[in-house]
XYZ file of C-alpha atoms in Angstrom:
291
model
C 0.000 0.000 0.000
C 2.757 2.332 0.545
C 4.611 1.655 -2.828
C 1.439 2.376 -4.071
C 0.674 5.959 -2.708
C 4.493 6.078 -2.949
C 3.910 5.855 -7.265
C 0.632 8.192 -7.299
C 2.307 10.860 -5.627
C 5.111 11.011 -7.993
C 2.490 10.998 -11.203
C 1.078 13.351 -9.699
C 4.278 15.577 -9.021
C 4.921 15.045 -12.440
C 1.652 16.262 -13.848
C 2.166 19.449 -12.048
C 5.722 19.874 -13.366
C 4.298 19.415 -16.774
C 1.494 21.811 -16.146
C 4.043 24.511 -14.583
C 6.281 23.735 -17.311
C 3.659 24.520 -20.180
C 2.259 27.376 -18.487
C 5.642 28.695 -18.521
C 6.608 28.571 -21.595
C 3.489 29.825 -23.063
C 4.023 33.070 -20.584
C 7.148 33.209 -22.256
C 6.138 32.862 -25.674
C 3.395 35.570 -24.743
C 6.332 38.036 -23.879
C 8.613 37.558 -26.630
C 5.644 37.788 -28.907
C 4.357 40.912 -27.068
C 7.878 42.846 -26.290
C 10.496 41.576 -28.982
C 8.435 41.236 -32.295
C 6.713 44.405 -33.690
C 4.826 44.534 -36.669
C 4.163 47.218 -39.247
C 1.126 46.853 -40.993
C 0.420 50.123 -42.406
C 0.973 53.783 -42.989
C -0.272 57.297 -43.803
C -0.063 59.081 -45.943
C 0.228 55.771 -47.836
C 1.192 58.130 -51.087
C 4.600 59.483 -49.225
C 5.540 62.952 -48.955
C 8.493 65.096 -48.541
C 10.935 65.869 -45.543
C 8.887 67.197 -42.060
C 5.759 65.158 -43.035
C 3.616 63.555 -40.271
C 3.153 60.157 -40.611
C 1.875 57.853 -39.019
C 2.810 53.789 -38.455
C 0.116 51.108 -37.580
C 0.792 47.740 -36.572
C 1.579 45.538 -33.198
C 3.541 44.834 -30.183
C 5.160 48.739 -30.133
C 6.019 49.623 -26.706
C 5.444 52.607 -24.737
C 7.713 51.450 -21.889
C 10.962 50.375 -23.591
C 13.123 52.191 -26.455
C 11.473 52.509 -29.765
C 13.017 53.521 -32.804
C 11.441 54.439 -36.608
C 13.581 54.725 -39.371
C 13.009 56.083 -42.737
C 15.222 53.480 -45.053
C 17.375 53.645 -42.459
C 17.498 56.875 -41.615
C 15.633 57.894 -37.333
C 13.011 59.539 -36.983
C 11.458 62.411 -34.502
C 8.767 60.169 -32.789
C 5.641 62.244 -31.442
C 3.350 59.244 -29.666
C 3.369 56.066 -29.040
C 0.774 53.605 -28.300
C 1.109 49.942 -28.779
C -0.532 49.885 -32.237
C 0.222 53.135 -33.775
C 3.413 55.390 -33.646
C 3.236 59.277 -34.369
C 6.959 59.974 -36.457
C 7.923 63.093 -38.707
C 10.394 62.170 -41.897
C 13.554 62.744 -41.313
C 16.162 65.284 -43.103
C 18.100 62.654 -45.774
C 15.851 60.283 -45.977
C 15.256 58.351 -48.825
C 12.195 56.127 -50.500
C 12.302 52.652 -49.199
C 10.625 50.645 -45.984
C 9.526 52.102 -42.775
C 11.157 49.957 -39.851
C 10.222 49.695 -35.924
C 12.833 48.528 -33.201
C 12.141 47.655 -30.237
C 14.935 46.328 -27.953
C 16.756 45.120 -31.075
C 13.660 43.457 -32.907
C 12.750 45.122 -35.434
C 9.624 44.997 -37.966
C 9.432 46.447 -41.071
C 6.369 47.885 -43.889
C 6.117 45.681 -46.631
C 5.526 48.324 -48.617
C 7.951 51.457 -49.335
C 7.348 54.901 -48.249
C 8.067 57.676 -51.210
C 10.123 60.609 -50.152
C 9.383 63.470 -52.314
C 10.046 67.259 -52.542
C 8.246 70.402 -51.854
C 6.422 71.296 -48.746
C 4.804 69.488 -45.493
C 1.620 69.403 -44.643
C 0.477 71.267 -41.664
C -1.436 68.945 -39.225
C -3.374 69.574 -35.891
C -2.658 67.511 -33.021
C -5.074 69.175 -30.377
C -5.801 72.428 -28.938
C -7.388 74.231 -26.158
C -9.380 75.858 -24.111
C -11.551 73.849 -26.398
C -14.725 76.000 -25.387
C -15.659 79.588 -25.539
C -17.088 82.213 -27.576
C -15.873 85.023 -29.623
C -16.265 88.008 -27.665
C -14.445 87.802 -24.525
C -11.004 87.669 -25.949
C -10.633 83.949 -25.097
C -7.043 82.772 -26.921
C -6.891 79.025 -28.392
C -3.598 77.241 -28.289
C -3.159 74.969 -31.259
C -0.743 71.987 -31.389
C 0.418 70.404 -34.182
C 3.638 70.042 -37.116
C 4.583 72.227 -40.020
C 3.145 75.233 -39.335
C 4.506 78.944 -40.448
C 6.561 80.093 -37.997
C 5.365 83.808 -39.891
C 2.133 84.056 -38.292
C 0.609 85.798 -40.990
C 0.665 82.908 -43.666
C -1.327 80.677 -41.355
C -4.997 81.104 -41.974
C -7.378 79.574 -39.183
C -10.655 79.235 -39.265
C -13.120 77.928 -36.640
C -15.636 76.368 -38.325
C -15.281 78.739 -41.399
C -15.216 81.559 -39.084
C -12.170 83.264 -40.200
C -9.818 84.374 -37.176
C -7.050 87.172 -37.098
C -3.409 86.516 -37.223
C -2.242 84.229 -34.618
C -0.566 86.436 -31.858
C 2.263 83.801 -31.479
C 3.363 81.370 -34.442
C 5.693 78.571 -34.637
C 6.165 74.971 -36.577
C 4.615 73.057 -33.587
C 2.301 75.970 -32.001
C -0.055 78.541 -33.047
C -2.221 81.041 -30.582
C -5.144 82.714 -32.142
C -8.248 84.707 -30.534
C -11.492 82.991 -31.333
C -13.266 85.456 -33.394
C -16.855 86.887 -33.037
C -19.460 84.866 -34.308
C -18.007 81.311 -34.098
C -20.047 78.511 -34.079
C -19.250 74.410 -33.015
C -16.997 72.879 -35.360
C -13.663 71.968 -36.295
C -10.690 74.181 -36.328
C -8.483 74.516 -39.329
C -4.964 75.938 -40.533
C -4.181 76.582 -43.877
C -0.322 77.449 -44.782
C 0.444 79.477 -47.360
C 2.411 77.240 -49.806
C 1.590 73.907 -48.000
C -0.012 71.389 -49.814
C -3.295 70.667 -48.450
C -5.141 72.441 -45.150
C -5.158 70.718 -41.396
C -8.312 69.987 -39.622
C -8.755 69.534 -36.360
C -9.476 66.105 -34.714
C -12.065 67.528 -32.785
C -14.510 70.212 -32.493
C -14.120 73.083 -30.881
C -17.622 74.330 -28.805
C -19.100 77.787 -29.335
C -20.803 77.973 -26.064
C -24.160 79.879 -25.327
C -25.172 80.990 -22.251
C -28.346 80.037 -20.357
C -30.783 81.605 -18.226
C -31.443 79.626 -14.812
C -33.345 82.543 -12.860
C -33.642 85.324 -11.960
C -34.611 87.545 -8.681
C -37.287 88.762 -7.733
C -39.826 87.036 -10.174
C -41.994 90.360 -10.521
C -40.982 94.158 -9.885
C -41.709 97.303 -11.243
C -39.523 99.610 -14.218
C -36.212 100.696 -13.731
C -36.210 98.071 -10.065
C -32.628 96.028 -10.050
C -33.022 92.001 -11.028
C -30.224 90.076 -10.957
C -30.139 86.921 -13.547
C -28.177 83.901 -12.972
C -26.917 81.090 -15.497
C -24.021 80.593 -17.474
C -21.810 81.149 -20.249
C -22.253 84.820 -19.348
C -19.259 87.373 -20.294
C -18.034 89.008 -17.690
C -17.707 92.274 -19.485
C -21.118 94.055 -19.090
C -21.270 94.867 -22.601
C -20.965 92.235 -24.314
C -24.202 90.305 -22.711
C -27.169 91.848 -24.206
C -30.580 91.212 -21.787
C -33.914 91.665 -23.088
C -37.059 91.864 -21.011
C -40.178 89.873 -23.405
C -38.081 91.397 -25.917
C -36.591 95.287 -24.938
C -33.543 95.812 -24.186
C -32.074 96.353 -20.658
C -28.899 97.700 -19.348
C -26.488 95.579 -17.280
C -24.991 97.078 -14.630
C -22.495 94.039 -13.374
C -21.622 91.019 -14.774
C -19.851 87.705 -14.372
C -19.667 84.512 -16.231
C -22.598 83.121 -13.866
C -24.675 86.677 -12.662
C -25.829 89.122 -14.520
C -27.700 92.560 -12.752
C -29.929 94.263 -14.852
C -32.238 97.446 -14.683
C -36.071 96.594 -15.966
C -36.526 98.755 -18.858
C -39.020 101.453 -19.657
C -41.717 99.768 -21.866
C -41.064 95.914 -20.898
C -43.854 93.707 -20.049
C -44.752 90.523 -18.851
C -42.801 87.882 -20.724
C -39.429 85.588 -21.093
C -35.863 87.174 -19.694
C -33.045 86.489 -22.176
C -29.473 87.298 -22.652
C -27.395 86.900 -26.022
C -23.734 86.220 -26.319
C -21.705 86.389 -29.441
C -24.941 85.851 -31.004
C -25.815 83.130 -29.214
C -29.235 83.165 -27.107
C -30.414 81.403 -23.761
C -34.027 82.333 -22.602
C -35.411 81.567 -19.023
C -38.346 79.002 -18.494
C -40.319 81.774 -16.403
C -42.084 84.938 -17.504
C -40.647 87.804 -15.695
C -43.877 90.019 -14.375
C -43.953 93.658 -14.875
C -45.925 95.153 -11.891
């Protein structure tokens, strides 16, 4: 009997070592699969451009922990961002057409396909930007990020959502600041270069916001009394916020972005408060009662 449970606990020792064994190597296949072999499966542009152009490499098992390199037919590359999948890189001064490669740790994949170097000028492309909110009037500057820009800041022409803006007040290749102009709407922001090749959108939109009437205090007075109107998306410059009483105007007295204090104008009556912005119009729920 002792032989016996002697022999079952060493086929059962040796099951586990199997099982650890396996497990083991699988972990380790799972590693050098994940850390030492990356793959390029694509790029854009997939039609090439010249020197300074954003591209961008797609494929697997990049690393955002350990060194990564991109090469241009041999030549490194600027990288921007890196994910696991997809690697931000600009084209390097001297290089040449041929295959985009990715090391990692001394593995290295390479495109199957060759990227064409060309001449003339980069395309300008936006990365991000913010504040990515605000309206037109209050003098609210929007920090754009991105490659190839002007670093004269009159040859870049931006735009928020066709909405043409002035000059940027500070230009370079990676950075532009501009003032959101009057009238801007929600859309997407772009950047045309003078001499560049095509125009840069914006991955996002950027939000025109309007402001909105919550309430206001007291619900019923008599002309020329004080009300004060809270909300948001209010400017804090008295003048720009423009307050009607069931449609006449009123003068504002104070403002801030939240609280607006008004004087009830000769000839309102009984009806909805509102308050435009840059165009933009938010009218209370309530009837405001002229006594």
């Amino acid at each position: 009997m002792r032989r016996l449970i002697e022999k079952i606990n060493i086929k059962y020792s040796l099951a586990l070592i199997a099982i650890v064994g396996v497990s083991l190597l699988q972990a380790c296949e799972e590693e050098d699969a994940t850390i030492g072999s990356p793959m390029v499966t694509s790029f854009t542009p997939t039609a090439g451009g010249p020197v300074g152009t954003f591209v961008t490499v797609s494929g697997k098992y990049f690393s955002t922990t350990k060194p990564t390199t991109v090469k241009f037919n041999g030549v490194e590359a600027e990288t921007l961002e890196v994910s696991p999948t997809s690697i931000q890189a600009i084209v390097p001064a001297g290089a040449t057409s041929g295959q985009i490669s990715v090391e990692v740790e001394g593995y290295t994949g390479t495109s199957t396909s060759a990227f064409a170097v060309t001449s003339g000028t980069p395309a300008p492309v936006i990365l991000s930007f913010s504040p990515t909110t605000g309206n037109g009037v209050d003098d609210v500057s929007v920090t754009i990020k991105g490659v190839n820009f002007s670093t004269t800041a009159a040859q870049n022409i931006v735009k928020f959502n066709g909405v043409l803006a002035a000059a940027p007040t500070s230009a370079s290749a990676r950075s532009l600041t501009v003032k959101v102009p009057a009238g801007v709407t929600t859309g997407k922001i772009t950047v045309e270069v003078q001499g560049a090749p095509s125009i840069a959108t914006s991955p996002a939109d950027f939000t025109a916001v309007s402001p909105t009437v919550a309430s206001f205090t007291p619900k019923s007075s008599i002309v020329g009394s004080t009300v004060v109107i809270t909300g948001t998306n209010f400017s804090p410059t008295a003048a720009n916020n423009v307050v009607k009483f069931n449609g006449v105007n009123a003068t504002v007295s104070q403002a801030t972005a939240t609280s607006l204090t008004v004087i009830v104008p000769a000839g309102a009556t009984t009806g909805k408060v509102s308050v435009t912005v840059d165009e933009k119009t938010g009218t209370s729920t309530d009837n405001f009662t002229v006594n």
